[in-house]
Amino acid sequence: NAGVTQTPKFQVLKTGQSMTLQCAQDMNHNSMYWYRQDPGMGLRLIYYSASEGTTDKGEVPNGYNVSRLNKREFSLRLESAAPSQTSVYFCASKLSNENIQYFGAGTRLSVL
Amino acid sequence: DQQVKQNSPSLSVQEGRISILNCDYTNSMFDYFLWYKKYPAEGPTFLISISSIKDKNEDGRFTVFLNKSAKHLSLHIVPSQPGDSAVYFCAARSNSGGYQKVTFGTGTKLQVIP
């Protein structure tokens, strides 16, 4: 029972490099989310996808893009990484009519 | 503007005693509250929740209390166990433009000392 799977678990980038964080869920959830966690800041929403085919900005979308590839997969792309994007990134999913979100184990990203 | 605040970054409690984690909020439009628990190198997992129409919800050793007039909720863990050592996030839900937005607090790190 995989739940929400994130890849990679760790990544080090140089400033200006690009990369895509992958997220997949096997719970047939409609809604998917990308958060970042920084010390003293809690979890902040970057982008979300309420259903397949839709994406919307969250609280801190600048510097990121997302793709809801299909119902299972929701990717987060950094086009030109900056040191301020050093963080732990979490993907989450839930059913549209439920309140509980299910999180992946996170991707720890360092931008040098 | 931090709408959900957990003012205690950390808390230490002896095994067997009560742990009380607090959360304050400012947005009166929040109508549902959740607590998540997070172990190192793992994602947050749901622990317990409460609707704004209630003032208490209990699940085993975990109880959440909501005081709407004070815009305050708390999580009680009785008795505390070493396995409860984790970071606890308070979260609050609001409906905005048809979208259910969830705002998380900054977290409280609980250490239960054997």
PDB file of C-alpha atoms in Angstrom:
ATOM      1  CA  ASN A   1       0.000   0.000   0.000  1.00  0.00           C
ATOM      2  CA  ALA A   2       2.216   2.812  -1.337  1.00  0.00           C
ATOM      3  CA  GLY A   3      -0.041   5.858  -0.707  1.00  0.00           C
ATOM      4  CA  VAL A   4       1.780   8.991  -1.869  1.00  0.00           C
ATOM      5  CA  THR A   5       5.221   8.460  -3.399  1.00  0.00           C
ATOM      6  CA  GLN A   6       7.709  11.272  -3.963  1.00  0.00           C
ATOM      7  CA  THR A   7      10.932  11.141  -5.943  1.00  0.00           C
ATOM      8  CA  PRO A   8      13.712  11.931  -5.422  1.00  0.00           C
ATOM      9  CA  LYS A   9      14.148  11.914  -1.634  1.00  0.00           C
ATOM     10  CA  PHE A  10      17.196  14.178  -1.758  1.00  0.00           C
ATOM     11  CA  GLN A  11      18.582  16.567  -4.368  1.00  0.00           C
ATOM     12  CA  VAL A  12      21.357  19.132  -4.518  1.00  0.00           C
ATOM     13  CA  LEU A  13      21.215  21.739  -7.263  1.00  0.00           C
ATOM     14  CA  LYS A  14      23.363  24.647  -8.305  1.00  0.00           C
ATOM     15  CA  THR A  15      21.750  28.049  -8.686  1.00  0.00           C
ATOM     16  CA  GLY A  16      20.100  28.297 -12.092  1.00  0.00           C
ATOM     17  CA  GLN A  17      19.665  24.578 -12.640  1.00  0.00           C
ATOM     18  CA  SER A  18      16.244  23.130 -13.271  1.00  0.00           C
ATOM     19  CA  MET A  19      14.578  20.006 -11.975  1.00  0.00           C
ATOM     20  CA  THR A  20      11.220  18.318 -11.582  1.00  0.00           C
ATOM     21  CA  LEU A  21       9.927  16.778  -8.368  1.00  0.00           C
ATOM     22  CA  GLN A  22       7.663  13.832  -8.992  1.00  0.00           C
ATOM     23  CA  CYS A  23       4.597  12.792  -6.994  1.00  0.00           C
ATOM     24  CA  ALA A  24       2.237   9.890  -7.531  1.00  0.00           C
ATOM     25  CA  GLN A  25      -0.676   8.578  -5.468  1.00  0.00           C
ATOM     26  CA  ASP A  26      -2.498   5.276  -5.748  1.00  0.00           C
ATOM     27  CA  MET A  27      -5.561   6.119  -3.640  1.00  0.00           C
ATOM     28  CA  ASN A  28      -7.701   7.440  -6.519  1.00  0.00           C
ATOM     29  CA  HIS A  29      -7.736  10.890  -4.938  1.00  0.00           C
ATOM     30  CA  ASN A  30      -9.052  13.843  -6.897  1.00  0.00           C
ATOM     31  CA  SER A  31      -7.068  16.622  -5.234  1.00  0.00           C
ATOM     32  CA  MET A  32      -3.295  16.958  -5.004  1.00  0.00           C
ATOM     33  CA  TYR A  33      -1.042  19.543  -3.376  1.00  0.00           C
ATOM     34  CA  TRP A  34       2.540  20.714  -3.190  1.00  0.00           C
ATOM     35  CA  TYR A  35       3.839  22.256   0.056  1.00  0.00           C
ATOM     36  CA  ARG A  36       7.185  23.481   1.234  1.00  0.00           C
ATOM     37  CA  GLN A  37       8.332  23.298   4.845  1.00  0.00           C
ATOM     38  CA  ASP A  38      10.849  25.765   6.176  1.00  0.00           C
ATOM     39  CA  PRO A  39      12.049  26.237   9.773  1.00  0.00           C
ATOM     40  CA  GLY A  40       9.601  28.381  11.737  1.00  0.00           C
ATOM     41  CA  MET A  41       7.228  28.652   8.761  1.00  0.00           C
ATOM     42  CA  GLY A  42       5.113  25.531   8.933  1.00  0.00           C
ATOM     43  CA  LEU A  43       3.768  24.044   5.715  1.00  0.00           C
ATOM     44  CA  ARG A  44       3.049  26.561   2.972  1.00  0.00           C
ATOM     45  CA  LEU A  45       1.014  25.705  -0.105  1.00  0.00           C
ATOM     46  CA  ILE A  46       2.818  26.207  -3.421  1.00  0.00           C
ATOM     47  CA  TYR A  47       0.287  24.882  -5.941  1.00  0.00           C
ATOM     48  CA  TYR A  48      -2.706  22.608  -5.866  1.00  0.00           C
ATOM     49  CA  SER A  49      -4.830  20.640  -8.294  1.00  0.00           C
ATOM     50  CA  ALA A  50      -8.439  20.294  -7.219  1.00  0.00           C
ATOM     51  CA  SER A  51      -9.093  17.724  -9.941  1.00  0.00           C
ATOM     52  CA  GLU A  52      -7.451  16.220 -12.990  1.00  0.00           C
ATOM     53  CA  GLY A  53      -6.929  18.906 -15.591  1.00  0.00           C
ATOM     54  CA  THR A  54      -6.898  21.865 -13.209  1.00  0.00           C
ATOM     55  CA  THR A  55      -4.115  23.603 -11.302  1.00  0.00           C
ATOM     56  CA  ASP A  56      -4.097  26.750  -9.184  1.00  0.00           C
ATOM     57  CA  LYS A  57      -1.611  28.873  -7.291  1.00  0.00           C
ATOM     58  CA  GLY A  58      -1.273  28.583  -3.572  1.00  0.00           C
ATOM     59  CA  GLU A  59       0.408  30.869  -1.075  1.00  0.00           C
ATOM     60  CA  VAL A  60       3.976  30.799  -2.460  1.00  0.00           C
ATOM     61  CA  PRO A  61       3.892  29.928  -6.204  1.00  0.00           C
ATOM     62  CA  ASN A  62       6.676  32.173  -7.511  1.00  0.00           C
ATOM     63  CA  GLY A  63       9.538  30.264  -9.114  1.00  0.00           C
ATOM     64  CA  TYR A  64       7.527  27.071  -9.565  1.00  0.00           C
ATOM     65  CA  ASN A  65       5.340  25.409 -12.165  1.00  0.00           C
ATOM     66  CA  VAL A  66       3.200  22.307 -11.907  1.00  0.00           C
ATOM     67  CA  SER A  67       1.694  19.679 -14.160  1.00  0.00           C
ATOM     68  CA  ARG A  68      -1.203  17.389 -13.324  1.00  0.00           C
ATOM     69  CA  LEU A  69      -0.163  14.667 -15.742  1.00  0.00           C
ATOM     70  CA  ASN A  70      -3.126  12.411 -14.959  1.00  0.00           C
ATOM     71  CA  LYS A  71      -5.215  11.576 -11.919  1.00  0.00           C
ATOM     72  CA  ARG A  72      -2.295   9.830 -10.209  1.00  0.00           C
ATOM     73  CA  GLU A  73       0.593  12.186 -10.899  1.00  0.00           C
ATOM     74  CA  PHE A  74       1.322  15.804  -9.976  1.00  0.00           C
ATOM     75  CA  SER A  75       4.794  17.183 -10.664  1.00  0.00           C
ATOM     76  CA  LEU A  76       6.509  20.344  -9.443  1.00  0.00           C
ATOM     77  CA  ARG A  77       9.119  22.038 -11.615  1.00  0.00           C
ATOM     78  CA  LEU A  78      11.799  24.533 -10.685  1.00  0.00           C
ATOM     79  CA  GLU A  79      12.876  26.209 -13.925  1.00  0.00           C
ATOM     80  CA  SER A  80      15.833  28.139 -12.471  1.00  0.00           C
ATOM     81  CA  ALA A  81      16.596  27.123  -8.919  1.00  0.00           C
ATOM     82  CA  ALA A  82      17.526  29.763  -6.341  1.00  0.00           C
ATOM     83  CA  PRO A  83      19.025  29.338  -2.841  1.00  0.00           C
ATOM     84  CA  SER A  84      15.694  30.600  -1.411  1.00  0.00           C
ATOM     85  CA  GLN A  85      14.120  27.416  -2.746  1.00  0.00           C
ATOM     86  CA  THR A  86      16.193  25.287  -0.400  1.00  0.00           C
ATOM     87  CA  SER A  87      13.489  23.493   1.563  1.00  0.00           C
ATOM     88  CA  VAL A  88      11.698  20.240   2.204  1.00  0.00           C
ATOM     89  CA  TYR A  89       8.908  19.681  -0.299  1.00  0.00           C
ATOM     90  CA  PHE A  90       5.833  17.604   0.454  1.00  0.00           C
ATOM     91  CA  CYS A  91       3.203  16.325  -1.903  1.00  0.00           C
ATOM     92  CA  ALA A  92      -0.255  15.493  -0.540  1.00  0.00           C
ATOM     93  CA  SER A  93      -3.539  14.183  -1.865  1.00  0.00           C
ATOM     94  CA  LYS A  94      -7.108  13.759  -0.719  1.00  0.00           C
ATOM     95  CA  LEU A  95     -10.603  13.000  -1.878  1.00  0.00           C
ATOM     96  CA  SER A  96     -12.504  16.139  -2.859  1.00  0.00           C
ATOM     97  CA  ASN A  97     -15.201  15.695  -0.219  1.00  0.00           C
ATOM     98  CA  GLU A  98     -12.870  14.704   2.601  1.00  0.00           C
ATOM     99  CA  ASN A  99     -10.770  16.823   4.951  1.00  0.00           C
ATOM    100  CA  ILE A 100      -7.796  14.581   5.572  1.00  0.00           C
ATOM    101  CA  GLN A 101      -4.732  14.987   3.374  1.00  0.00           C
ATOM    102  CA  TYR A 102      -2.254  12.158   2.900  1.00  0.00           C
ATOM    103  CA  PHE A 103       1.365  13.190   2.576  1.00  0.00           C
ATOM    104  CA  GLY A 104       4.404  11.738   0.894  1.00  0.00           C
ATOM    105  CA  ALA A 105       7.701  11.358   2.736  1.00  0.00           C
ATOM    106  CA  GLY A 106       9.114  14.552   1.261  1.00  0.00           C
ATOM    107  CA  THR A 107      11.976  15.700  -0.964  1.00  0.00           C
ATOM    108  CA  ARG A 108      14.852  17.496   0.727  1.00  0.00           C
ATOM    109  CA  LEU A 109      16.232  20.035  -1.765  1.00  0.00           C
ATOM    110  CA  SER A 110      19.370  22.114  -1.360  1.00  0.00           C
ATOM    111  CA  VAL A 111      20.215  24.869  -3.838  1.00  0.00           C
ATOM    112  CA  LEU A 112      23.809  26.056  -3.649  1.00  0.00           C
TER     113      LEU A 112
ATOM    114  CA  ASP B   1       0.240  37.219   8.458  1.00  0.00           C
ATOM    115  CA  GLN B   2       0.265  33.948  10.367  1.00  0.00           C
ATOM    116  CA  GLN B   3      -3.396  32.987  10.717  1.00  0.00           C
ATOM    117  CA  VAL B   4      -2.630  29.796  12.623  1.00  0.00           C
ATOM    118  CA  LYS B   5      -0.092  30.116  15.402  1.00  0.00           C
ATOM    119  CA  GLN B   6       1.623  27.540  17.532  1.00  0.00           C
ATOM    120  CA  ASN B   7       3.558  29.702  19.956  1.00  0.00           C
ATOM    121  CA  SER B   8       5.505  26.914  21.617  1.00  0.00           C
ATOM    122  CA  PRO B   9       8.191  25.585  19.276  1.00  0.00           C
ATOM    123  CA  SER B  10       8.970  22.739  21.667  1.00  0.00           C
ATOM    124  CA  LEU B  11       7.619  20.897  24.683  1.00  0.00           C
ATOM    125  CA  SER B  12       9.129  18.251  26.978  1.00  0.00           C
ATOM    126  CA  VAL B  13       6.967  15.946  29.076  1.00  0.00           C
ATOM    127  CA  GLN B  14       7.654  12.944  31.265  1.00  0.00           C
ATOM    128  CA  GLU B  15       6.297   9.594  30.127  1.00  0.00           C
ATOM    129  CA  GLY B  16       2.878   8.938  31.636  1.00  0.00           C
ATOM    130  CA  ARG B  17       2.061  12.605  32.154  1.00  0.00           C
ATOM    131  CA  ILE B  18      -0.259  14.797  30.093  1.00  0.00           C
ATOM    132  CA  SER B  19       0.995  16.669  27.014  1.00  0.00           C
ATOM    133  CA  ILE B  20      -0.903  19.808  26.053  1.00  0.00           C
ATOM    134  CA  LEU B  21      -0.198  21.386  22.696  1.00  0.00           C
ATOM    135  CA  ASN B  22      -1.790  24.732  21.926  1.00  0.00           C
ATOM    136  CA  CYS B  23      -2.887  26.472  18.752  1.00  0.00           C
ATOM    137  CA  ASP B  24      -4.368  29.940  18.226  1.00  0.00           C
ATOM    138  CA  TYR B  25      -6.039  31.246  15.096  1.00  0.00           C
ATOM    139  CA  THR B  26      -7.203  34.624  13.869  1.00  0.00           C
ATOM    140  CA  ASN B  27      -9.562  33.839  10.977  1.00  0.00           C
ATOM    141  CA  SER B  28     -13.165  33.453  12.157  1.00  0.00           C
ATOM    142  CA  MET B  29     -14.001  31.758   8.828  1.00  0.00           C
ATOM    143  CA  PHE B  30     -12.138  28.590   9.813  1.00  0.00           C
ATOM    144  CA  ASP B  31     -14.750  25.849  10.193  1.00  0.00           C
ATOM    145  CA  TYR B  32     -12.708  22.675  10.630  1.00  0.00           C
ATOM    146  CA  PHE B  33      -9.492  21.977  12.469  1.00  0.00           C
ATOM    147  CA  LEU B  34      -7.006  19.138  12.214  1.00  0.00           C
ATOM    148  CA  TRP B  35      -3.880  17.959  13.991  1.00  0.00           C
ATOM    149  CA  TYR B  36      -1.110  16.198  12.094  1.00  0.00           C
ATOM    150  CA  LYS B  37       1.859  14.376  13.542  1.00  0.00           C
ATOM    151  CA  LYS B  38       5.236  14.260  11.842  1.00  0.00           C
ATOM    152  CA  TYR B  39       8.208  12.017  12.531  1.00  0.00           C
ATOM    153  CA  PRO B  40      11.672  12.881  11.151  1.00  0.00           C
ATOM    154  CA  ALA B  41      12.173  11.982   7.488  1.00  0.00           C
ATOM    155  CA  GLU B  42       8.471  11.206   7.091  1.00  0.00           C
ATOM    156  CA  GLY B  43       5.480  13.163   5.869  1.00  0.00           C
ATOM    157  CA  PRO B  44       2.804  14.460   8.248  1.00  0.00           C
ATOM    158  CA  THR B  45       0.056  11.997   9.142  1.00  0.00           C
ATOM    159  CA  PHE B  46      -3.448  12.843  10.285  1.00  0.00           C
ATOM    160  CA  LEU B  47      -4.065  12.475  14.006  1.00  0.00           C
ATOM    161  CA  ILE B  48      -7.418  13.949  15.029  1.00  0.00           C
ATOM    162  CA  SER B  49      -9.836  16.660  13.939  1.00  0.00           C
ATOM    163  CA  ILE B  50     -12.764  18.722  15.161  1.00  0.00           C
ATOM    164  CA  SER B  51     -15.566  20.622  13.513  1.00  0.00           C
ATOM    165  CA  SER B  52     -16.263  24.187  14.569  1.00  0.00           C
ATOM    166  CA  ILE B  53     -19.712  23.129  15.761  1.00  0.00           C
ATOM    167  CA  LYS B  54     -18.160  20.993  18.481  1.00  0.00           C
ATOM    168  CA  ASP B  55     -15.978  21.827  21.452  1.00  0.00           C
ATOM    169  CA  LYS B  56     -14.391  18.447  22.073  1.00  0.00           C
ATOM    170  CA  ASN B  57     -13.393  15.356  20.149  1.00  0.00           C
ATOM    171  CA  GLU B  58     -11.741  12.329  21.685  1.00  0.00           C
ATOM    172  CA  ASP B  59      -9.900   9.390  20.122  1.00  0.00           C
ATOM    173  CA  GLY B  60      -8.180   7.081  22.566  1.00  0.00           C
ATOM    174  CA  ARG B  61      -5.359   8.940  24.300  1.00  0.00           C
ATOM    175  CA  PHE B  62      -5.884  12.026  22.139  1.00  0.00           C
ATOM    176  CA  THR B  63      -8.446  14.758  22.796  1.00  0.00           C
ATOM    177  CA  VAL B  64      -8.851  18.028  20.957  1.00  0.00           C
ATOM    178  CA  PHE B  65     -10.619  20.958  22.579  1.00  0.00           C
ATOM    179  CA  LEU B  66     -11.949  23.965  20.684  1.00  0.00           C
ATOM    180  CA  ASN B  67     -12.757  27.328  22.259  1.00  0.00           C
ATOM    181  CA  LYS B  68     -14.290  29.376  19.456  1.00  0.00           C
ATOM    182  CA  SER B  69     -14.735  32.542  21.469  1.00  0.00           C
ATOM    183  CA  ALA B  70     -11.020  32.549  22.277  1.00  0.00           C
ATOM    184  CA  LYS B  71     -10.048  31.237  18.820  1.00  0.00           C
ATOM    185  CA  HIS B  72      -7.991  28.593  20.547  1.00  0.00           C
ATOM    186  CA  LEU B  73      -7.646  24.860  20.286  1.00  0.00           C
ATOM    187  CA  SER B  74      -5.546  22.402  22.170  1.00  0.00           C
ATOM    188  CA  LEU B  75      -4.459  18.796  21.813  1.00  0.00           C
ATOM    189  CA  HIS B  76      -4.225  16.700  24.966  1.00  0.00           C
ATOM    190  CA  ILE B  77      -2.296  13.441  25.016  1.00  0.00           C
ATOM    191  CA  VAL B  78      -2.899  11.288  28.083  1.00  0.00           C
ATOM    192  CA  PRO B  79      -0.835   9.385  29.043  1.00  0.00           C
ATOM    193  CA  SER B  80       2.137  10.513  26.977  1.00  0.00           C
ATOM    194  CA  GLN B  81       4.370   7.805  25.557  1.00  0.00           C
ATOM    195  CA  PRO B  82       7.901   7.994  24.108  1.00  0.00           C
ATOM    196  CA  GLY B  83       6.468   7.072  20.704  1.00  0.00           C
ATOM    197  CA  ASP B  84       4.490  10.315  20.793  1.00  0.00           C
ATOM    198  CA  SER B  85       7.741  12.260  20.376  1.00  0.00           C
ATOM    199  CA  ALA B  86       7.242  14.085  17.080  1.00  0.00           C
ATOM    200  CA  VAL B  87       6.359  17.452  15.589  1.00  0.00           C
ATOM    201  CA  TYR B  88       2.666  18.301  15.787  1.00  0.00           C
ATOM    202  CA  PHE B  89       1.038  20.647  13.297  1.00  0.00           C
ATOM    203  CA  CYS B  90      -2.261  22.365  13.843  1.00  0.00           C
ATOM    204  CA  ALA B  91      -4.241  23.050  10.654  1.00  0.00           C
ATOM    205  CA  ALA B  92      -7.414  25.007   9.948  1.00  0.00           C
ATOM    206  CA  ARG B  93      -9.776  24.863   6.995  1.00  0.00           C
ATOM    207  CA  SER B  94     -11.759  27.655   5.388  1.00  0.00           C
ATOM    208  CA  ASN B  95     -13.917  27.860   2.285  1.00  0.00           C
ATOM    209  CA  SER B  96     -12.885  30.562  -0.138  1.00  0.00           C
ATOM    210  CA  GLY B  97     -14.388  30.920  -3.608  1.00  0.00           C
ATOM    211  CA  GLY B  98     -15.468  27.289  -3.651  1.00  0.00           C
ATOM    212  CA  TYR B  99     -12.034  26.082  -2.693  1.00  0.00           C
ATOM    213  CA  GLN B 100     -11.308  24.568   0.709  1.00  0.00           C
ATOM    214  CA  LYS B 101      -8.083  26.160   1.881  1.00  0.00           C
ATOM    215  CA  VAL B 102      -6.048  24.584   4.673  1.00  0.00           C
ATOM    216  CA  THR B 103      -3.624  26.733   6.672  1.00  0.00           C
ATOM    217  CA  PHE B 104      -0.965  25.062   8.786  1.00  0.00           C
ATOM    218  CA  GLY B 105       0.692  26.282  11.944  1.00  0.00           C
ATOM    219  CA  THR B 106       4.450  26.295  12.450  1.00  0.00           C
ATOM    220  CA  GLY B 107       4.507  23.121  14.530  1.00  0.00           C
ATOM    221  CA  THR B 108       5.413  22.122  18.077  1.00  0.00           C
ATOM    222  CA  LYS B 109       8.126  19.553  18.702  1.00  0.00           C
ATOM    223  CA  LEU B 110       7.076  17.237  21.515  1.00  0.00           C
ATOM    224  CA  GLN B 111       9.643  15.198  23.397  1.00  0.00           C
ATOM    225  CA  VAL B 112       8.360  12.539  25.786  1.00  0.00           C
ATOM    226  CA  ILE B 113      11.070  11.574  28.236  1.00  0.00           C
ATOM    227  CA  PRO B 114      11.082   7.938  29.409  1.00  0.00           C
TER     228      PRO B 114
END
